[in-house]
Amino acid sequence: MASLAPKYGVSAVFLSRVCARLNIPRPSRGYWARKRSGQRLEIPPLPAPTVGIPSEWRRGDQLPRTAVPKPIISNPKKAGSQSLILMGVLSSFTKGRVAGDGYLKPVKRNLPDFVVTEPSLSRAASALQKLANRFHDAKCRISVACSDGGYTRKVLGNEQGRLKRSGFETDLWSPRSPTLVFIDEVAIGLSIYEQTVEKEMVYLDGRYVPVKEAKELKPGLWDRKAKTLYSRSTQRIASKRLCLRAYSPYPRVNWEHTWTEDKGSLAKQCDDIVAYLLDRAMTVTLEVEEADRQADEDRKRWEAESAIAFLRHERSLIIRAREESQKNLQEIIETWSHDRKVQAFFDDIAAKSVAMNNEDRARLLSKVHEAKNLLACADSAEALMSWVPPPPKPTD
């Protein structure tokens, strides 16, 4: 927009409004930065002319006015399943990166729970779309959970898919929120992932390739007369077999069930999957209620134990404060007793000085005065005023 607008003598904002009125696709925000970073970005084709939408604009013309056509839903029965397409288009998966194990790493996280490679992406989306249609017929819906819904996503293990090849691949992709099917008031999590399988691999041209594929790529290198040797290793790779895992998104209810493509595609198993989950939702409801009841009992028990612990802590603080107060009082009394002894010592000297001559008596009383200033006995009343009395004795 910034480079083309001066050519037509308008601002970039005005030119973008012209493109919007003519239904001309234009680069989105951040397009050029992502392109410079090396991302693969698709350019949408120019839409076909539509009745009511202008097809051209010239400099000096007014901003074209269009009559926005109303959306048409060909099959109202399947209208609920359209939200599944909107919450995560396939292009969001393919625009991202590809991990070392071949699994997709889309740049967005608000997407359906697909953990697959690019060749299996369309089949996974078709299976989830078919499930959405079947659940819509049963008055249920599939959607991505809200961030504050309290639902948790069950993480995939290495035996299920999405392997971690090295210590550098720590940012394995996962959706921000789980994909859920809501059956009445019960939520069941859904994950579609591509299963892994162990295969014999060989490192060829900077990447690990299955031995069978490597022999097809470079058959001459596998001749017995060739001197080059390639070390083989057994690794887990994507198998192109999809699996659907249904699980409990409630933290206190641990349950899951998996359907694989060993006996048929997921799309062909949709009816059985829906029937099983509709029946399972009834027992999940009871398990969630039992978990909530147990959580309430645990909370009450914790509150009671916390109250007892708080009372014990308060009692210990009171006992410690009384002990500190008693110790402080004993120190005040011991100080007073010591001061009384010192004062009695000086009084005895003063009494004996009466029999002395005036010169010796004056010299002795001067030393008594300096000694008193050096010792500086504290006043017992002031010492007691500084004493902090203890709190009341705790009851048993």
Short mmCIF file of C-alpha atoms in Angstrom, two decimals:
data_model
loop_
_atom_site.label_atom_id
_atom_site.label_comp_id
_atom_site.label_asym_id
_atom_site.label_seq_id
_atom_site.Cartn_x
_atom_site.Cartn_y
_atom_site.Cartn_z
CA MET A 1 0.00 0.00 0.00
CA ALA A 2 2.78 2.45 0.91
CA SER A 3 4.59 1.94 -2.41
CA LEU A 4 1.52 1.96 -4.69
CA ALA A 5 -0.47 4.79 -3.06
CA PRO A 6 1.77 7.64 -4.38
CA LYS A 7 1.33 6.30 -7.93
CA TYR A 8 -2.41 6.95 -7.71
CA GLY A 9 -2.13 10.13 -5.69
CA VAL A 10 -3.95 8.79 -2.62
CA SER A 11 -2.98 7.65 0.87
CA ALA A 12 -2.17 4.05 1.73
CA VAL A 13 -5.26 3.86 3.96
CA PHE A 14 -7.50 5.06 1.13
CA LEU A 15 -5.97 2.57 -1.31
CA SER A 16 -6.55 -0.28 1.15
CA ARG A 17 -10.20 0.77 1.39
CA VAL A 18 -10.45 0.70 -2.40
CA CYS A 19 -9.06 -2.85 -2.45
CA ALA A 20 -11.55 -3.89 0.21
CA ARG A 21 -14.48 -2.45 -1.78
CA LEU A 22 -13.28 -4.19 -4.96
CA ASN A 23 -12.77 -7.48 -3.06
CA ILE A 24 -9.08 -7.52 -4.00
CA PRO A 25 -6.89 -9.53 -1.57
CA ARG A 26 -3.93 -7.64 -0.13
CA PRO A 27 -1.03 -8.54 2.16
CA SER A 28 -2.01 -8.77 5.81
CA ARG A 29 -0.16 -7.11 8.66
CA GLY A 30 3.33 -8.59 9.06
CA TYR A 31 3.30 -10.24 5.59
CA TRP A 32 6.58 -8.75 4.36
CA ALA A 33 8.39 -9.44 7.66
CA ARG A 34 7.36 -13.11 7.56
CA LYS A 35 8.37 -13.32 3.89
CA ARG A 36 11.82 -11.89 4.64
CA SER A 37 12.24 -14.46 7.44
CA GLY A 38 11.85 -17.27 4.89
CA GLN A 39 8.30 -18.42 5.61
CA ARG A 40 6.24 -19.96 2.82
CA LEU A 41 3.29 -17.66 2.22
CA GLU A 42 0.47 -18.35 -0.21
CA ILE A 43 -0.89 -15.58 -2.45
CA PRO A 44 -4.70 -15.91 -2.71
CA PRO A 45 -6.08 -15.76 -6.25
CA LEU A 46 -8.14 -12.82 -7.50
CA PRO A 47 -11.83 -13.64 -6.89
CA ALA A 48 -14.20 -13.94 -9.82
CA PRO A 49 -16.48 -10.92 -10.52
CA THR A 50 -19.58 -10.88 -8.35
CA VAL A 51 -22.86 -9.10 -8.96
CA GLY A 52 -23.07 -5.93 -6.88
CA ILE A 53 -19.29 -5.57 -6.42
CA PRO A 54 -17.41 -3.10 -8.72
CA SER A 55 -14.53 -4.57 -10.72
CA GLU A 56 -12.41 -1.43 -11.38
CA TRP A 57 -11.47 1.99 -10.01
CA ARG A 58 -9.60 4.94 -11.54
CA ARG A 59 -7.83 7.85 -9.96
CA GLY A 60 -10.27 10.66 -9.31
CA ASP A 61 -13.25 8.34 -8.90
CA GLN A 62 -15.11 8.26 -5.62
CA LEU A 63 -14.73 5.34 -3.29
CA PRO A 64 -16.86 2.56 -4.82
CA ARG A 65 -19.98 1.61 -2.95
CA THR A 66 -21.01 -2.01 -2.71
CA ALA A 67 -24.05 -3.87 -1.56
CA VAL A 68 -22.79 -6.56 0.77
CA PRO A 69 -24.44 -9.85 -0.22
CA LYS A 70 -26.04 -11.87 2.54
CA PRO A 71 -24.34 -15.15 3.39
CA ILE A 72 -26.13 -18.20 2.05
CA ILE A 73 -26.14 -21.46 3.97
CA SER A 74 -26.97 -24.26 1.59
CA ASN A 75 -27.60 -26.81 4.34
CA PRO A 76 -28.85 -25.27 7.62
CA LYS A 77 -28.60 -28.68 9.24
CA LYS A 78 -24.80 -28.50 9.02
CA ALA A 79 -24.49 -24.84 9.97
CA GLY A 80 -23.04 -25.68 13.35
CA SER A 81 -20.12 -27.49 11.78
CA GLN A 82 -19.02 -24.38 9.88
CA SER A 83 -17.43 -23.03 13.07
CA LEU A 84 -14.92 -25.87 12.91
CA ILE A 85 -13.56 -24.55 9.61
CA LEU A 86 -13.35 -21.02 10.99
CA MET A 87 -11.44 -21.93 14.14
CA GLY A 88 -8.44 -23.31 12.27
CA VAL A 89 -7.95 -23.40 8.49
CA LEU A 90 -5.47 -25.83 7.01
CA SER A 91 -3.28 -23.03 5.74
CA SER A 92 -2.46 -22.08 9.33
CA PHE A 93 -0.75 -25.46 9.70
CA THR A 94 1.12 -25.42 6.40
CA LYS A 95 2.38 -21.82 6.81
CA GLY A 96 4.46 -22.78 9.82
CA ARG A 97 7.62 -24.85 10.08
CA VAL A 98 8.30 -28.56 9.95
CA ALA A 99 10.10 -30.25 12.84
CA GLY A 100 12.95 -32.70 12.44
CA ASP A 101 10.58 -35.64 12.80
CA GLY A 102 8.31 -34.30 10.01
CA TYR A 103 5.45 -33.07 12.20
CA LEU A 104 3.96 -29.66 11.52
CA LYS A 105 4.70 -26.70 13.76
CA PRO A 106 2.16 -23.97 12.88
CA VAL A 107 2.86 -20.41 13.96
CA LYS A 108 -0.55 -20.12 15.64
CA ARG A 109 -1.80 -22.01 18.68
CA ASN A 110 -5.53 -21.31 18.58
CA LEU A 111 -6.10 -24.29 16.29
CA PRO A 112 -7.70 -27.74 16.42
CA ASP A 113 -5.70 -30.44 18.16
CA PHE A 114 -3.94 -31.95 15.14
CA VAL A 115 -0.48 -33.48 15.66
CA VAL A 116 0.26 -34.73 12.16
CA THR A 117 2.56 -34.40 9.19
CA GLU A 118 1.57 -32.44 6.09
CA PRO A 119 0.49 -35.49 3.97
CA SER A 120 -1.99 -36.52 6.71
CA LEU A 121 -3.34 -33.04 7.50
CA SER A 122 -6.28 -33.04 5.09
CA ARG A 123 -7.42 -36.50 6.23
CA ALA A 124 -7.29 -35.39 9.87
CA ALA A 125 -9.37 -32.30 9.09
CA SER A 126 -11.89 -34.36 7.13
CA ALA A 127 -12.25 -36.83 9.98
CA LEU A 128 -12.82 -34.08 12.53
CA GLN A 129 -15.28 -32.32 10.20
CA LYS A 130 -17.24 -35.54 9.76
CA LEU A 131 -17.29 -36.03 13.51
CA ALA A 132 -18.56 -32.48 13.94
CA ASN A 133 -21.42 -33.17 11.54
CA ARG A 134 -22.34 -36.39 13.34
CA PHE A 135 -22.27 -34.69 16.73
CA HIS A 136 -24.32 -31.79 15.35
CA ASP A 137 -27.01 -34.28 14.36
CA ALA A 138 -26.94 -35.49 17.97
CA LYS A 139 -27.38 -31.90 19.29
CA CYS A 140 -23.74 -31.68 20.38
CA ARG A 141 -20.96 -29.35 19.29
CA ILE A 142 -17.20 -29.43 18.81
CA SER A 143 -15.12 -26.34 19.52
CA VAL A 144 -11.85 -25.13 20.97
CA ALA A 145 -12.14 -24.58 24.71
CA CYS A 146 -12.00 -21.11 26.21
CA SER A 147 -8.76 -20.24 27.94
CA ASP A 148 -10.51 -19.75 31.30
CA GLY A 149 -12.72 -22.84 31.10
CA GLY A 150 -10.55 -24.89 33.45
CA TYR A 151 -10.06 -27.73 30.94
CA THR A 152 -6.68 -29.40 30.45
CA ARG A 153 -5.22 -31.13 27.40
CA LYS A 154 -3.72 -34.59 27.81
CA VAL A 155 -0.16 -34.54 26.47
CA LEU A 156 0.88 -37.12 23.89
CA GLY A 157 3.57 -39.61 24.79
CA ASN A 158 6.48 -40.73 22.64
CA GLU A 159 4.75 -44.00 21.89
CA GLN A 160 1.80 -42.10 20.41
CA GLY A 161 3.42 -39.46 18.23
CA ARG A 162 5.37 -36.20 17.98
CA LEU A 163 8.81 -37.41 18.93
CA LYS A 164 11.62 -35.28 20.31
CA ARG A 165 14.63 -35.93 18.10
CA SER A 166 17.23 -33.93 20.00
CA GLY A 167 17.71 -31.55 22.90
CA PHE A 168 17.25 -28.60 20.55
CA GLU A 169 13.62 -29.51 19.76
CA THR A 170 12.16 -28.38 23.05
CA ASP A 171 9.41 -26.20 21.56
CA LEU A 172 7.19 -28.98 20.21
CA TRP A 173 3.88 -27.53 19.03
CA SER A 174 0.69 -28.00 21.00
CA PRO A 175 -2.62 -26.11 20.87
CA ARG A 176 -3.26 -23.37 23.40
CA SER A 177 -6.55 -24.96 24.46
CA PRO A 178 -7.95 -28.48 24.00
CA THR A 179 -10.48 -29.36 21.30
CA LEU A 180 -13.67 -30.48 23.05
CA VAL A 181 -16.99 -32.05 22.19
CA PHE A 182 -19.75 -30.88 24.53
CA ILE A 183 -22.35 -33.58 25.19
CA ASP A 184 -25.01 -31.86 27.28
CA GLU A 185 -22.93 -30.36 30.10
CA VAL A 186 -20.04 -32.82 29.80
CA ALA A 187 -16.87 -32.02 27.84
CA ILE A 188 -14.70 -34.71 26.22
CA GLY A 189 -11.31 -33.84 24.75
CA LEU A 190 -10.40 -34.90 21.21
CA SER A 191 -6.92 -35.21 19.71
CA ILE A 192 -6.08 -36.47 16.23
CA TYR A 193 -2.46 -37.46 15.89
CA GLU A 194 -0.34 -39.44 13.48
CA GLN A 195 1.04 -42.59 15.02
CA THR A 196 4.75 -43.34 14.91
CA VAL A 197 6.35 -46.60 13.83
CA GLU A 198 9.87 -47.99 14.05
CA LYS A 199 11.74 -48.14 10.74
CA GLU A 200 15.28 -48.76 9.61
CA MET A 201 16.78 -45.40 8.62
CA VAL A 202 19.95 -44.22 6.92
CA TYR A 203 21.54 -40.75 6.94
CA LEU A 204 21.62 -39.58 3.31
CA ASP A 205 22.25 -36.07 1.95
CA GLY A 206 21.84 -34.37 5.31
CA ARG A 207 18.67 -36.11 6.47
CA TYR A 208 17.43 -39.44 7.73
CA VAL A 209 15.68 -41.47 5.03
CA PRO A 210 14.06 -44.92 5.24
CA VAL A 211 16.28 -47.59 3.70
CA LYS A 212 13.64 -48.48 1.12
CA GLU A 213 13.32 -44.87 -0.02
CA ALA A 214 17.11 -44.41 -0.06
CA LYS A 215 17.51 -47.40 -2.36
CA GLU A 216 14.99 -45.87 -4.76
CA LEU A 217 16.68 -42.45 -4.67
CA LYS A 218 20.23 -43.73 -5.26
CA PRO A 219 20.14 -47.36 -6.33
CA GLY A 220 23.77 -47.31 -7.55
CA LEU A 221 25.07 -46.62 -4.05
CA TRP A 222 23.58 -49.85 -2.78
CA ASP A 223 25.50 -52.05 -5.19
CA ARG A 224 27.72 -54.58 -3.45
CA LYS A 225 30.71 -53.33 -5.42
CA ALA A 226 30.30 -49.80 -4.05
CA LYS A 227 32.89 -48.86 -1.48
CA THR A 228 30.68 -46.34 0.35
CA LEU A 229 29.00 -47.78 3.44
CA TYR A 230 25.94 -46.28 5.11
CA SER A 231 25.25 -47.05 8.73
CA ARG A 232 21.68 -47.99 9.51
CA SER A 233 19.72 -47.24 12.66
CA THR A 234 16.21 -48.00 13.86
CA GLN A 235 14.16 -44.86 14.56
CA ARG A 236 10.53 -43.95 15.08
CA ILE A 237 8.94 -41.96 12.26
CA ALA A 238 5.45 -40.91 11.26
CA SER A 239 3.46 -43.85 9.92
CA LYS A 240 0.65 -41.94 8.08
CA ARG A 241 -1.85 -43.83 10.27
CA LEU A 242 -4.14 -41.46 12.13
CA CYS A 243 -5.40 -42.01 15.65
CA LEU A 244 -8.22 -40.32 17.51
CA ARG A 245 -7.82 -40.03 21.24
CA ALA A 246 -10.80 -39.11 23.42
CA TYR A 247 -9.93 -38.19 26.99
CA SER A 248 -11.22 -36.46 30.08
CA PRO A 249 -10.26 -32.75 30.19
CA TYR A 250 -11.14 -32.61 33.89
CA PRO A 251 -8.01 -32.67 36.08
CA ARG A 252 -9.49 -35.07 38.66
CA VAL A 253 -10.94 -37.59 36.19
CA ASN A 254 -8.35 -39.76 34.44
CA TRP A 255 -9.80 -41.50 31.38
CA GLU A 256 -8.95 -41.90 27.70
CA HIS A 257 -9.84 -44.09 24.73
CA THR A 258 -8.07 -44.33 21.36
CA TRP A 259 -9.26 -45.33 17.88
CA THR A 260 -6.62 -46.26 15.31
CA GLU A 261 -6.67 -46.86 11.56
CA ASP A 262 -5.47 -50.43 11.81
CA LYS A 263 -8.86 -51.77 10.65
CA GLY A 264 -10.17 -48.75 8.73
CA SER A 265 -9.94 -44.99 8.36
CA LEU A 266 -11.20 -42.68 11.09
CA ALA A 267 -13.85 -41.30 8.75
CA LYS A 268 -15.41 -44.77 8.45
CA GLN A 269 -15.41 -45.17 12.24
CA CYS A 270 -17.23 -41.90 12.95
CA ASP A 271 -20.59 -43.53 13.72
CA ASP A 272 -19.02 -45.95 16.19
CA ILE A 273 -16.99 -43.16 17.77
CA VAL A 274 -20.03 -40.92 18.25
CA ALA A 275 -22.12 -43.77 19.68
CA TYR A 276 -19.37 -44.73 22.12
CA LEU A 277 -18.79 -41.15 23.32
CA LEU A 278 -22.50 -40.46 23.74
CA ASP A 279 -22.75 -43.51 25.95
CA ARG A 280 -19.47 -42.76 27.75
CA ALA A 281 -20.59 -39.19 28.53
CA MET A 282 -23.19 -40.54 30.97
CA THR A 283 -20.56 -42.31 33.07
CA VAL A 284 -18.16 -39.36 32.75
CA THR A 285 -20.88 -37.19 34.29
CA LEU A 286 -21.02 -39.46 37.33
CA GLU A 287 -17.22 -39.55 37.57
CA VAL A 288 -17.03 -35.75 37.40
CA GLU A 289 -19.69 -35.42 40.10
CA GLU A 290 -17.84 -37.92 42.28
CA ALA A 291 -14.57 -36.06 41.65
CA ASP A 292 -16.24 -32.75 42.57
CA ARG A 293 -17.67 -34.31 45.73
CA GLN A 294 -14.25 -35.70 46.64
CA ALA A 295 -12.66 -32.32 45.89
CA ASP A 296 -15.20 -30.63 48.17
CA GLU A 297 -14.42 -33.10 50.96
CA ASP A 298 -10.69 -32.57 50.43
CA ARG A 299 -11.20 -28.81 50.56
CA LYS A 300 -13.19 -29.04 53.82
CA ARG A 301 -10.57 -31.37 55.29
CA TRP A 302 -7.82 -28.99 54.23
CA GLU A 303 -9.67 -26.03 55.75
CA ALA A 304 -10.14 -27.92 59.04
CA GLU A 305 -6.48 -28.97 59.12
CA SER A 306 -5.43 -25.43 58.23
CA ALA A 307 -7.56 -24.03 61.08
CA ILE A 308 -5.98 -26.48 63.55
CA ALA A 309 -2.50 -25.66 62.27
CA PHE A 310 -3.25 -21.93 62.57
CA LEU A 311 -4.43 -22.32 66.19
CA ARG A 312 -1.32 -24.35 67.01
CA HIS A 313 0.86 -21.69 65.42
CA GLU A 314 -0.90 -18.91 67.35
CA ARG A 315 -0.53 -20.90 70.59
CA SER A 316 3.18 -21.39 69.95
CA LEU A 317 3.59 -17.65 69.32
CA ILE A 318 1.82 -16.82 72.60
CA ILE A 319 3.95 -19.31 74.56
CA ARG A 320 7.11 -17.93 72.98
CA ALA A 321 6.03 -14.35 73.76
CA ARG A 322 5.34 -15.24 77.42
CA GLU A 323 8.73 -16.93 77.69
CA GLU A 324 10.47 -13.87 76.21
CA SER A 325 8.54 -11.58 78.58
CA GLN A 326 9.46 -13.70 81.61
CA LYS A 327 13.11 -13.75 80.57
CA ASN A 328 13.10 -9.97 80.14
CA LEU A 329 11.53 -9.49 83.56
CA GLN A 330 14.13 -11.73 85.20
CA GLU A 331 16.89 -9.72 83.54
CA ILE A 332 15.37 -6.49 84.91
CA ILE A 333 15.22 -7.98 88.42
CA GLU A 334 18.79 -9.27 88.22
CA THR A 335 19.96 -5.85 87.06
CA TRP A 336 18.10 -4.20 89.93
CA SER A 337 19.63 -6.65 92.44
CA HIS A 338 23.10 -5.92 91.12
CA ASP A 339 22.46 -2.16 91.33
CA ARG A 340 21.29 -2.55 94.95
CA LYS A 341 24.56 -4.28 95.85
CA VAL A 342 26.57 -1.50 94.22
CA GLN A 343 24.58 1.17 96.04
CA ALA A 344 25.02 -0.65 99.37
CA PHE A 345 28.78 -0.71 98.71
CA PHE A 346 28.90 3.06 98.20
CA ASP A 347 26.68 3.70 101.25
CA ASP A 348 29.05 1.67 103.43
CA ILE A 349 32.04 3.70 102.20
CA ALA A 350 30.18 6.97 102.85
CA ALA A 351 29.40 5.84 106.42
CA LYS A 352 33.04 4.96 107.11
CA SER A 353 34.26 8.28 105.70
CA VAL A 354 32.66 10.16 108.61
CA ALA A 355 35.54 9.18 110.89
CA MET A 356 38.16 10.43 108.40
CA ASN A 357 39.68 13.90 108.33
CA ASN A 358 38.27 16.44 105.97
CA GLU A 359 41.01 16.16 103.32
CA ASP A 360 40.92 12.35 103.10
CA ARG A 361 37.15 12.30 103.28
CA ALA A 362 36.84 14.77 100.39
CA ARG A 363 39.27 12.75 98.26
CA LEU A 364 37.33 9.51 99.04
CA LEU A 365 33.92 11.03 98.30
CA SER A 366 35.29 12.37 94.99
CA LYS A 367 36.27 8.84 93.98
CA VAL A 368 32.85 7.56 95.05
CA HIS A 369 31.22 10.17 92.82
CA GLU A 370 33.36 9.18 89.81
CA ALA A 371 32.64 5.47 90.44
CA LYS A 372 28.90 6.09 90.56
CA ASN A 373 29.07 7.99 87.27
CA LEU A 374 31.02 5.12 85.75
CA LEU A 375 28.55 2.43 86.82
CA ALA A 376 25.41 4.58 86.27
CA CYS A 377 22.86 2.35 87.95
CA ALA A 378 19.44 2.27 86.19
CA ASP A 379 16.26 3.35 87.86
CA SER A 380 14.08 0.34 88.76
CA ALA A 381 10.85 2.19 87.96
CA GLU A 382 12.04 3.16 84.47
CA ALA A 383 13.26 -0.40 83.84
CA LEU A 384 9.86 -1.82 84.76
CA MET A 385 8.07 0.72 82.56
CA SER A 386 10.10 -0.51 79.57
CA TRP A 387 9.07 -4.11 80.22
CA VAL A 388 6.47 -5.53 77.76
CA PRO A 389 3.86 -7.63 79.62
CA PRO A 390 3.06 -11.04 78.10
CA PRO A 391 -0.21 -11.91 76.30
CA PRO A 392 -2.86 -13.87 78.18
CA LYS A 393 -2.09 -17.52 78.80
CA PRO A 394 -3.60 -19.73 76.05
CA THR A 395 -6.43 -22.01 77.00
CA ASP A 396 -5.99 -25.76 76.67
#
